[in-house]
Short mmCIF file of C-alpha atoms and ligand atoms in Angstrom, two decimals:
data_model
loop_
_atom_site.label_atom_id
_atom_site.label_comp_id
_atom_site.label_asym_id
_atom_site.label_seq_id
_atom_site.Cartn_x
_atom_site.Cartn_y
_atom_site.Cartn_z
CA UNK A 1 43.28 -47.58 13.15
CA UNK A 2 40.78 -48.17 15.91
CA UNK A 3 37.37 -46.70 15.34
CA UNK A 4 37.34 -43.14 16.45
CA UNK A 5 34.24 -42.86 18.64
CA UNK A 6 33.50 -39.43 17.33
CA UNK A 7 33.25 -40.78 13.77
CA UNK A 8 30.63 -43.33 14.79
CA UNK A 9 28.72 -40.60 16.55
CA UNK A 10 28.38 -38.72 13.28
CA UNK A 11 25.81 -41.30 12.11
CA UNK A 12 22.45 -40.49 13.73
CA UNK A 13 20.87 -43.82 12.82
CA UNK A 14 23.76 -45.83 14.24
CA UNK A 15 23.59 -43.83 17.46
CA UNK A 16 19.84 -44.15 17.93
CA UNK A 17 19.46 -47.75 16.76
CA UNK A 18 21.24 -50.81 18.06
CA UNK A 19 21.20 -52.49 14.66
CA UNK A 20 24.40 -54.11 13.38
CA UNK A 21 23.99 -52.63 9.93
CA UNK A 22 25.76 -54.94 7.51
CA UNK A 23 23.96 -54.12 4.28
CA UNK A 24 26.30 -51.34 3.24
CA UNK A 25 26.74 -52.69 -0.29
CA UNK A 26 23.03 -51.96 -0.84
CA UNK A 27 23.20 -48.49 0.64
CA UNK A 28 25.39 -46.84 3.28
CA UNK A 29 24.27 -44.84 6.29
CA UNK A 30 24.44 -41.03 6.15
CA UNK A 31 26.55 -38.93 8.51
CA UNK A 32 24.93 -35.89 10.11
CA UNK A 33 27.05 -33.53 8.01
CA UNK A 34 25.31 -34.83 4.87
CA UNK A 35 21.86 -34.47 6.39
CA UNK A 36 22.74 -31.00 7.70
CA UNK A 37 23.95 -29.84 4.30
CA UNK A 38 20.73 -30.93 2.58
CA UNK A 39 18.70 -29.05 5.17
CA UNK A 40 20.95 -26.00 4.92
CA UNK A 41 20.55 -25.95 1.15
CA UNK A 42 16.75 -26.01 1.32
CA UNK A 43 16.66 -23.47 4.13
CA UNK A 44 19.18 -21.02 2.72
CA UNK A 45 19.78 -21.48 -0.97
CA UNK A 46 16.74 -23.18 -2.44
CA UNK A 47 15.85 -22.01 -5.93
CA UNK A 48 15.83 -23.72 -9.29
CA UNK A 49 19.49 -23.80 -10.33
CA UNK A 50 20.65 -22.76 -13.80
CA UNK A 51 17.40 -20.84 -14.45
CA UNK A 52 16.87 -17.68 -12.45
CA UNK A 53 19.02 -14.57 -12.73
CA UNK A 54 18.27 -13.53 -9.14
CA UNK A 55 20.74 -14.03 -6.32
CA UNK A 56 19.14 -17.12 -4.79
CA UNK A 57 19.14 -19.02 -8.06
CA UNK A 58 22.72 -17.96 -8.73
CA UNK A 59 23.64 -19.29 -5.29
CA UNK A 60 21.84 -22.60 -5.94
CA UNK A 61 23.67 -22.88 -9.28
CA UNK A 62 26.99 -22.20 -7.65
CA UNK A 63 26.41 -24.89 -4.98
CA UNK A 64 25.36 -27.38 -7.65
CA UNK A 65 28.40 -26.65 -9.80
CA UNK A 66 30.77 -26.79 -6.87
CA UNK A 67 29.45 -30.31 -6.14
CA UNK A 68 30.42 -31.18 -9.71
CA UNK A 69 33.95 -29.97 -9.04
CA UNK A 70 34.04 -32.11 -5.87
CA UNK A 71 33.15 -35.19 -7.95
CA UNK A 72 35.69 -34.21 -10.59
CA UNK A 73 38.40 -34.02 -7.93
CA UNK A 74 37.25 -37.24 -6.26
CA UNK A 75 37.68 -39.13 -9.54
CA UNK A 76 40.60 -37.01 -10.76
CA UNK A 77 38.77 -36.21 -13.99
CA UNK A 78 40.51 -33.64 -16.19
CA UNK A 79 37.52 -31.28 -16.56
CA UNK A 80 34.35 -30.56 -14.53
CA UNK A 81 32.19 -30.88 -17.66
CA UNK A 82 33.22 -34.53 -17.83
CA UNK A 83 30.95 -35.11 -14.82
CA UNK A 84 27.24 -35.54 -15.53
CA UNK A 85 24.89 -35.84 -12.59
CA UNK A 86 22.43 -38.70 -12.85
CA UNK A 87 20.00 -40.37 -10.45
CA UNK A 88 22.33 -43.31 -9.82
CA UNK A 89 24.70 -45.83 -11.41
CA UNK A 90 21.86 -47.47 -13.32
CA UNK A 91 20.85 -44.24 -15.03
CA UNK A 92 24.47 -43.37 -15.83
CA UNK A 93 25.03 -46.73 -17.53
CA UNK A 94 21.75 -46.42 -19.44
CA UNK A 95 22.81 -42.97 -20.62
CA UNK A 96 25.94 -44.46 -22.18
CA UNK A 97 24.08 -47.48 -23.58
CA UNK A 98 21.39 -45.38 -25.28
CA UNK A 99 23.49 -42.44 -26.34
CA UNK A 100 26.85 -44.05 -27.18
CA UNK A 101 25.94 -47.73 -27.58
CA UNK A 102 22.99 -47.42 -29.93
CA UNK A 103 24.82 -44.90 -32.10
CA UNK A 104 28.29 -46.43 -32.29
CA UNK A 105 27.68 -50.16 -32.27
CA UNK A 106 26.71 -51.93 -35.52
CA UNK A 107 25.92 -55.43 -36.63
CA UNK A 108 29.16 -57.42 -36.71
CA UNK A 109 30.55 -55.57 -33.67
CA UNK A 110 30.97 -57.04 -30.22
CA UNK A 111 30.25 -55.81 -26.70
CA UNK A 112 31.99 -57.51 -23.77
CA UNK A 113 30.72 -57.53 -20.20
CA UNK A 114 31.78 -59.83 -17.40
CA UNK A 115 29.69 -62.61 -15.94
CA UNK A 116 29.99 -60.78 -12.58
CA UNK A 117 27.91 -57.79 -13.67
CA UNK A 118 25.03 -56.43 -11.62
CA UNK A 119 21.87 -56.48 -13.78
CA UNK A 120 22.30 -52.69 -14.07
CA UNK A 121 25.42 -53.23 -16.15
CA UNK A 122 24.02 -56.20 -18.04
CA UNK A 123 20.50 -55.38 -19.24
CA UNK A 124 21.50 -52.11 -20.98
CA UNK A 125 24.08 -54.04 -23.03
CA UNK A 126 21.68 -56.86 -23.78
CA UNK A 127 19.39 -54.12 -25.09
CA UNK A 128 22.13 -52.55 -27.26
CA UNK A 129 23.18 -55.94 -28.63
CA UNK A 130 19.54 -56.85 -29.32
CA UNK A 131 18.79 -53.61 -31.15
CA UNK A 132 22.00 -53.38 -33.17
CA UNK A 133 22.62 -57.04 -33.93
CA UNK A 134 26.02 -56.93 -32.19
CA UNK A 135 27.25 -59.94 -30.22
CA UNK A 136 27.42 -59.84 -26.43
CA UNK A 137 30.39 -61.72 -25.01
CA UNK A 138 30.64 -62.65 -21.34
CA UNK A 139 34.07 -62.42 -19.82
CA UNK A 140 34.15 -65.48 -17.57
CA UNK A 141 35.73 -65.33 -14.14
CA UNK A 142 37.18 -68.11 -12.02
CA UNK A 143 34.92 -69.40 -9.26
CA UNK A 144 36.57 -67.00 -6.79
CA UNK A 145 35.97 -64.05 -9.12
CA UNK A 146 39.50 -63.79 -10.50
CA UNK A 147 39.75 -62.59 -14.10
CA UNK A 148 42.80 -64.13 -15.74
CA UNK A 149 44.81 -62.39 -18.44
CA UNK A 150 43.89 -65.19 -20.85
CA UNK A 151 40.18 -64.78 -20.18
CA UNK A 152 40.47 -61.02 -20.67
CA UNK A 153 42.37 -61.44 -23.96
CA UNK A 154 40.11 -64.19 -25.30
CA UNK A 155 36.83 -62.53 -24.42
CA UNK A 156 37.64 -59.12 -25.83
CA UNK A 157 37.85 -60.02 -29.52
CA UNK A 158 39.15 -57.67 -32.22
CA UNK A 159 35.64 -56.49 -33.22
CA UNK A 160 34.81 -55.24 -29.69
CA UNK A 161 33.50 -51.67 -29.48
CA UNK A 162 32.53 -51.50 -25.79
CA UNK A 163 33.79 -53.25 -22.67
CA UNK A 164 31.49 -52.62 -19.69
CA UNK A 165 32.75 -54.08 -16.47
CA UNK A 166 32.30 -53.82 -12.75
CA UNK A 167 35.16 -52.44 -10.67
CA UNK A 168 34.18 -54.50 -7.63
CA UNK A 169 31.67 -57.37 -7.75
CA UNK A 170 28.69 -56.78 -5.47
CA UNK A 171 28.51 -60.55 -4.92
CA UNK A 172 32.12 -61.66 -4.49
CA UNK A 173 33.73 -58.36 -3.52
CA UNK A 174 36.53 -59.08 -5.99
CA UNK A 175 38.30 -56.13 -7.59
CA UNK A 176 38.70 -56.25 -11.37
CA UNK A 177 42.24 -55.81 -12.79
CA UNK A 178 41.11 -52.71 -14.64
CA UNK A 179 44.51 -51.87 -16.14
CA UNK A 180 44.67 -55.26 -17.92
CA UNK A 181 41.12 -54.86 -19.24
CA UNK A 182 41.83 -51.33 -20.45
CA UNK A 183 45.09 -52.39 -22.12
CA UNK A 184 43.31 -55.12 -24.11
CA UNK A 185 40.36 -52.84 -24.94
CA UNK A 186 42.73 -50.18 -26.28
CA UNK A 187 44.47 -52.79 -28.45
CA UNK A 188 41.19 -53.42 -30.26
CA UNK A 189 39.95 -49.80 -30.16
CA UNK A 190 37.09 -50.38 -27.70
CA UNK A 191 35.92 -47.93 -25.06
CA UNK A 192 35.72 -49.07 -21.42
CA UNK A 193 32.88 -48.29 -19.03
CA UNK A 194 33.62 -49.00 -15.38
CA UNK A 195 30.75 -49.68 -12.99
CA UNK A 196 32.20 -48.18 -9.83
CA UNK A 197 29.05 -48.54 -7.69
CA UNK A 198 30.90 -50.79 -5.23
CA UNK A 199 34.35 -49.23 -5.38
CA UNK A 200 34.13 -45.46 -4.96
CA UNK A 201 32.96 -45.79 -1.35
CA UNK A 202 35.95 -47.96 -0.43
CA UNK A 203 39.00 -47.09 -2.51
CA UNK A 204 40.55 -44.19 -4.36
CA UNK A 205 39.41 -44.27 -7.97
CA UNK A 206 41.41 -42.25 -10.47
CA UNK A 207 39.87 -42.23 -13.95
CA UNK A 208 43.03 -40.91 -15.61
CA UNK A 209 45.26 -43.48 -13.98
CA UNK A 210 42.86 -46.31 -14.79
CA UNK A 211 42.44 -45.01 -18.33
CA UNK A 212 38.70 -45.73 -18.51
CA UNK A 213 36.43 -43.82 -20.90
CA UNK A 214 33.27 -43.86 -18.79
CA UNK A 215 32.63 -44.49 -15.11
CA UNK A 216 29.36 -44.67 -13.17
CA UNK A 217 28.65 -44.49 -9.44
CA UNK A 218 25.83 -43.80 -6.97
CA UNK A 219 25.98 -41.26 -4.16
CA UNK A 220 23.94 -43.37 -1.74
CA UNK A 221 26.56 -46.11 -1.51
CA UNK A 222 29.17 -43.60 -0.37
CA UNK A 223 27.07 -41.96 2.35
CA UNK A 224 25.50 -39.36 0.08
CA UNK A 225 21.76 -39.04 -0.55
CA UNK A 226 19.68 -41.41 -2.62
CA UNK A 227 18.69 -40.12 -6.06
CA UNK A 228 22.06 -38.63 -7.01
CA UNK A 229 24.84 -40.34 -8.89
CA UNK A 230 27.32 -39.43 -11.56
CA UNK A 231 28.66 -40.40 -14.91
CA UNK A 232 32.23 -39.58 -15.83
CA UNK A 233 32.90 -39.52 -19.56
CA UNK A 234 35.93 -38.37 -21.54
CA UNK A 235 35.08 -34.96 -22.94
CA UNK A 236 35.65 -35.85 -26.59
CA UNK A 237 33.28 -38.83 -26.28
CA UNK A 238 30.54 -36.91 -24.42
CA UNK A 239 30.80 -34.10 -26.96
CA UNK A 240 29.92 -36.31 -29.87
CA UNK A 241 27.12 -38.18 -28.08
CA UNK A 242 23.49 -37.10 -28.58
CA UNK A 243 21.36 -36.28 -25.51
CA UNK A 244 19.83 -39.19 -23.65
CA UNK A 245 16.81 -37.25 -22.36
CA UNK A 246 15.43 -34.08 -23.90
CA UNK A 247 13.45 -31.17 -22.47
CA UNK A 248 14.19 -28.11 -20.38
CA UNK A 249 17.66 -26.98 -19.36
CA UNK A 250 19.53 -28.98 -21.99
CA UNK A 251 19.01 -26.63 -24.93
CA UNK A 252 20.57 -23.50 -26.42
CA UNK A 253 17.67 -22.57 -28.64
CA UNK A 254 14.37 -24.16 -29.63
CA UNK A 255 12.24 -23.52 -32.72
CA UNK A 256 9.01 -25.16 -33.89
CA UNK A 257 10.97 -27.75 -35.74
CA UNK A 258 14.03 -28.45 -33.68
CA UNK A 259 16.62 -27.40 -31.13
CA UNK A 260 20.29 -26.88 -30.60
CA UNK A 261 21.67 -28.45 -27.47
CA UNK A 262 23.45 -26.90 -24.53
CA UNK A 263 27.15 -27.39 -23.94
CA UNK A 264 28.47 -30.19 -21.75
CA UNK A 265 27.53 -31.29 -19.18
CA UNK A 266 24.07 -29.66 -19.34
CA UNK A 267 23.26 -31.42 -22.61
CA UNK A 268 22.83 -34.55 -20.47
CA UNK A 269 20.96 -33.01 -17.53
CA UNK A 270 17.44 -32.43 -18.82
CA UNK A 271 14.83 -31.02 -16.44
CA UNK A 272 15.19 -29.62 -12.94
CA UNK A 273 18.33 -31.08 -11.42
CA UNK A 274 18.72 -32.70 -8.00
CA UNK A 275 20.69 -29.81 -6.53
CA UNK A 276 20.08 -30.80 -2.89
CA UNK A 277 21.27 -34.30 -3.76
CA UNK A 278 24.43 -32.90 -5.33
CA UNK A 279 25.04 -30.71 -2.27
CA UNK A 280 24.60 -33.76 -0.01
CA UNK A 281 26.98 -35.77 -2.18
CA UNK A 282 29.50 -32.96 -1.94
CA UNK A 283 29.27 -33.19 1.87
CA UNK A 284 29.76 -36.98 1.68
CA UNK A 285 32.87 -36.51 -0.47
CA UNK A 286 34.26 -33.98 2.03
CA UNK A 287 33.54 -36.49 4.79
CA UNK A 288 35.39 -39.28 2.96
CA UNK A 289 38.33 -36.96 2.39
CA UNK A 290 38.34 -36.03 6.06
CA UNK A 291 38.54 -39.66 7.16
CA UNK A 292 40.86 -40.69 4.34
CA UNK A 293 40.56 -43.72 2.06
CA UNK A 294 43.66 -45.27 3.65
CA UNK A 295 42.03 -45.26 7.09
CA UNK A 296 38.74 -46.57 5.74
CA UNK A 297 40.48 -49.39 3.86
CA UNK A 298 42.57 -50.37 6.86
CA UNK A 299 39.54 -50.48 9.10
CA UNK A 300 37.40 -52.40 6.59
CA UNK A 301 40.16 -54.95 6.05
CA UNK A 302 40.43 -55.55 9.79
CA UNK A 303 36.67 -56.11 10.11
CA UNK A 304 36.55 -58.29 6.97
CA UNK A 305 39.37 -60.45 8.28
CA UNK A 306 37.58 -60.83 11.61
CA UNK A 307 34.37 -61.89 9.86
CA UNK A 308 36.07 -64.29 7.42
CA UNK A 309 38.21 -65.90 10.14
CA UNK A 310 35.16 -66.36 12.35
CA UNK A 311 32.78 -67.64 9.71
CA UNK A 312 35.11 -70.32 8.37
CA UNK A 313 35.01 -72.06 11.76
CA UNK A 314 31.22 -72.34 11.68
CA UNK A 315 30.14 -75.77 10.35
CA UNK A 316 27.89 -75.94 7.26
CA UNK A 317 28.67 -72.35 6.23
CA UNK A 318 30.25 -71.72 2.82
CA UNK A 319 31.66 -68.36 1.80
CA UNK A 320 31.64 -67.38 -1.87
CA UNK A 321 34.79 -65.97 -3.41
CA UNK A 322 38.40 -65.83 -2.35
CA UNK A 323 39.80 -66.85 1.04
CA UNK A 324 41.91 -63.72 1.04
CA UNK A 325 40.27 -60.80 2.92
CA UNK A 326 42.00 -58.37 0.53
CA UNK A 327 39.79 -59.77 -2.24
CA UNK A 328 36.43 -59.01 -0.59
CA UNK A 329 36.12 -55.24 -0.35
CA UNK A 330 34.05 -55.79 2.81
CA UNK A 331 31.60 -58.21 1.13
CA UNK A 332 30.97 -61.60 2.71
CA UNK A 333 28.47 -63.68 0.80
CA UNK A 334 27.61 -67.11 2.11
CA UNK A 335 25.24 -70.05 2.14
CA UNK A 336 24.27 -72.32 5.02
CA UNK A 337 23.50 -75.96 4.21
CA UNK A 338 19.78 -76.67 4.35
CA UNK A 339 18.68 -73.13 5.22
CA UNK A 340 17.17 -70.67 2.75
CA UNK A 341 18.91 -67.27 2.76
CA UNK A 342 15.58 -65.57 3.52
CA UNK A 343 15.39 -67.60 6.74
CA UNK A 344 19.03 -66.78 7.51
CA UNK A 345 18.32 -63.09 7.09
CA UNK A 346 15.19 -63.25 9.28
CA UNK A 347 17.00 -65.07 12.05
CA UNK A 348 19.83 -62.53 11.91
CA UNK A 349 17.28 -59.74 11.94
CA UNK A 350 15.80 -61.14 15.14
CA UNK A 351 19.29 -60.66 16.63
CA UNK A 352 19.32 -57.12 15.26
CA UNK A 353 21.77 -57.86 12.47
CA UNK A 354 20.79 -56.43 9.07
CA UNK A 355 22.05 -58.39 6.06
CA UNK A 356 20.80 -58.89 2.52
CA UNK A 357 19.40 -62.18 1.18
CA UNK A 358 18.55 -63.03 -2.41
CA UNK A 359 20.15 -63.01 -5.84
CA UNK A 360 21.76 -59.58 -5.44
CA UNK A 361 20.69 -58.52 -8.95
CA UNK A 362 23.35 -60.84 -10.37
CA UNK A 363 21.44 -63.95 -11.40
CA UNK A 364 23.78 -65.07 -14.22
CA UNK A 365 26.73 -64.97 -11.80
CA UNK A 366 24.84 -66.95 -9.17
CA UNK A 367 23.81 -69.50 -11.80
CA UNK A 368 27.48 -69.81 -12.85
CA UNK A 369 28.47 -70.31 -9.19
CA UNK A 370 25.75 -72.95 -8.82
CA UNK A 371 23.61 -71.16 -6.21
CA UNK A 372 20.14 -69.63 -6.49
CA UNK A 373 20.43 -67.17 -3.63
CA UNK A 374 22.80 -66.28 -0.83
CA UNK A 375 23.10 -64.16 2.29
CA UNK A 376 25.37 -61.13 2.05
CA UNK A 377 26.97 -59.16 4.85
CA UNK A 378 28.74 -56.01 3.71
CA UNK A 379 31.00 -53.93 5.88
CA UNK A 380 31.79 -50.24 6.09
CA UNK A 381 34.53 -48.60 8.17
CA UNK A 382 31.95 -47.40 10.73
CA UNK A 383 30.99 -50.93 11.73
CA UNK A 384 32.44 -52.22 15.00
CA UNK A 385 34.14 -55.42 16.11
CA UNK A 386 31.17 -56.03 18.42
CA UNK A 387 28.82 -55.94 15.44
CA UNK A 388 30.92 -58.49 13.57
CA UNK A 389 30.92 -60.72 16.68
CA UNK A 390 27.14 -60.38 16.94
CA UNK A 391 26.84 -61.34 13.27
CA UNK A 392 29.09 -64.39 13.75
CA UNK A 393 27.27 -65.51 16.86
CA UNK A 394 23.92 -65.21 15.13
CA UNK A 395 25.15 -67.14 12.06
CA UNK A 396 26.48 -69.91 14.31
CA UNK A 397 23.00 -70.49 15.78
CA UNK A 398 21.01 -70.50 12.53
CA UNK A 399 20.92 -74.25 11.86
CA UNK A 400 20.02 -75.08 15.42
CA UNK A 401 17.19 -72.53 15.36
CA UNK A 402 15.96 -74.11 12.11
CA UNK A 403 15.65 -77.44 13.93
CA UNK A 404 18.90 -79.17 12.96
CA UNK A 405 20.64 -81.07 15.75
CA UNK A 406 24.35 -81.16 14.90
N1 PMP B 1 26.36 -51.96 -10.02
C1 PMP B 1 26.74 -52.57 -8.90
C2 PMP B 1 28.00 -53.35 -8.88
C3 PMP B 1 25.94 -52.46 -7.76
O1 PMP B 1 26.29 -53.08 -6.64
C4 PMP B 1 24.75 -51.69 -7.80
C5 PMP B 1 23.85 -51.54 -6.59
N2 PMP B 1 23.57 -52.71 -5.92
C6 PMP B 1 24.42 -51.07 -9.01
C7 PMP B 1 25.24 -51.21 -10.10
C8 PMP B 1 23.19 -50.25 -9.15
O2 PMP B 1 23.25 -49.14 -8.33
P1 PMP B 1 21.98 -48.17 -8.24
O3 PMP B 1 20.84 -49.05 -7.79
O4 PMP B 1 22.37 -47.16 -7.22
O5 PMP B 1 21.76 -47.61 -9.59
#
């Protein structure tokens, strides 16, 4: 599929700014339909949802709940109440760690996470292990991010209660073989939490097909607003979990000495909800459905291949991860001999190319790979071939501009 010009024109920032925006793994750009929907909500339907009995509040509630159904359908969850709105992936994972982890995990149990985890899916489990006395096992990957069946089997021991794993690594772009992980977890009776922050924006994710128990993602990485994300949890698990946060909107009845909690999913949505965020996320989901995952994937693969083919011909540049563009999910992370990634990123910025430099909130993975920091370009279907060429050209001049004579 060639990039439909009209799709590109739906992104106001990309139209008004000549930047080659290649930091999509950090956050995507927003199409006008998302921005319009947020504005429309505040102009036409703004009231505190789930509270008032007047028409405007009922309308706000209905828009908020229809966003929940959109997320349910996106993930193919069985019931809308299996979707809990959160601020982002980080909050969704913390909800599970505090509410499920601290209550279900005991001394003598094990929690397994992979070495590829973002700190957001690592620190909550370090906390649960620390507080409960459980062990925390790291599922090691190969240097290119591959998780072998042996590693999966050996690092999910029989006493495992939780396996928390990324769907796509934000450093290597590698996709986890979720079915193999779930099969082993089920053998030992562990639940599986999937960190889908980097996958939902790029591939169809079906929670029933994958068989995961929990899944977390952020709206802002799939062109929705910042400050809205979601947790999927199997209904029977969410039902038995205590609330993570307490306060307004999550109760049935409160007395001086206690409270009974609201039904799912409201038990987990204390306080005034981010209804405008949910409405914006709903618009982003509609937008993704309009374009189609197949088209997005095809386009991202083409651009990834272009970038990988070009970058491997540039001397002194080393790409992390697999050589196969299918194993990158649009993420190209690299080092340049003798140049600090912060300098790489500044030089690219001077050519109007926006990339991320640093440890990408995955310091244990970088330590395992033997690097302290890297430069990451991350692609979305709305990027253009010209932008990839500009990126490659800029990368090819970095060493010279840092004073090296080849
Ligand atoms: N997990 C992964 C794999 C990520 O890439 C990110 C974002 N970089 C997160 C979790 C955290 O997402 P958020 O900051 O939106 O909570």
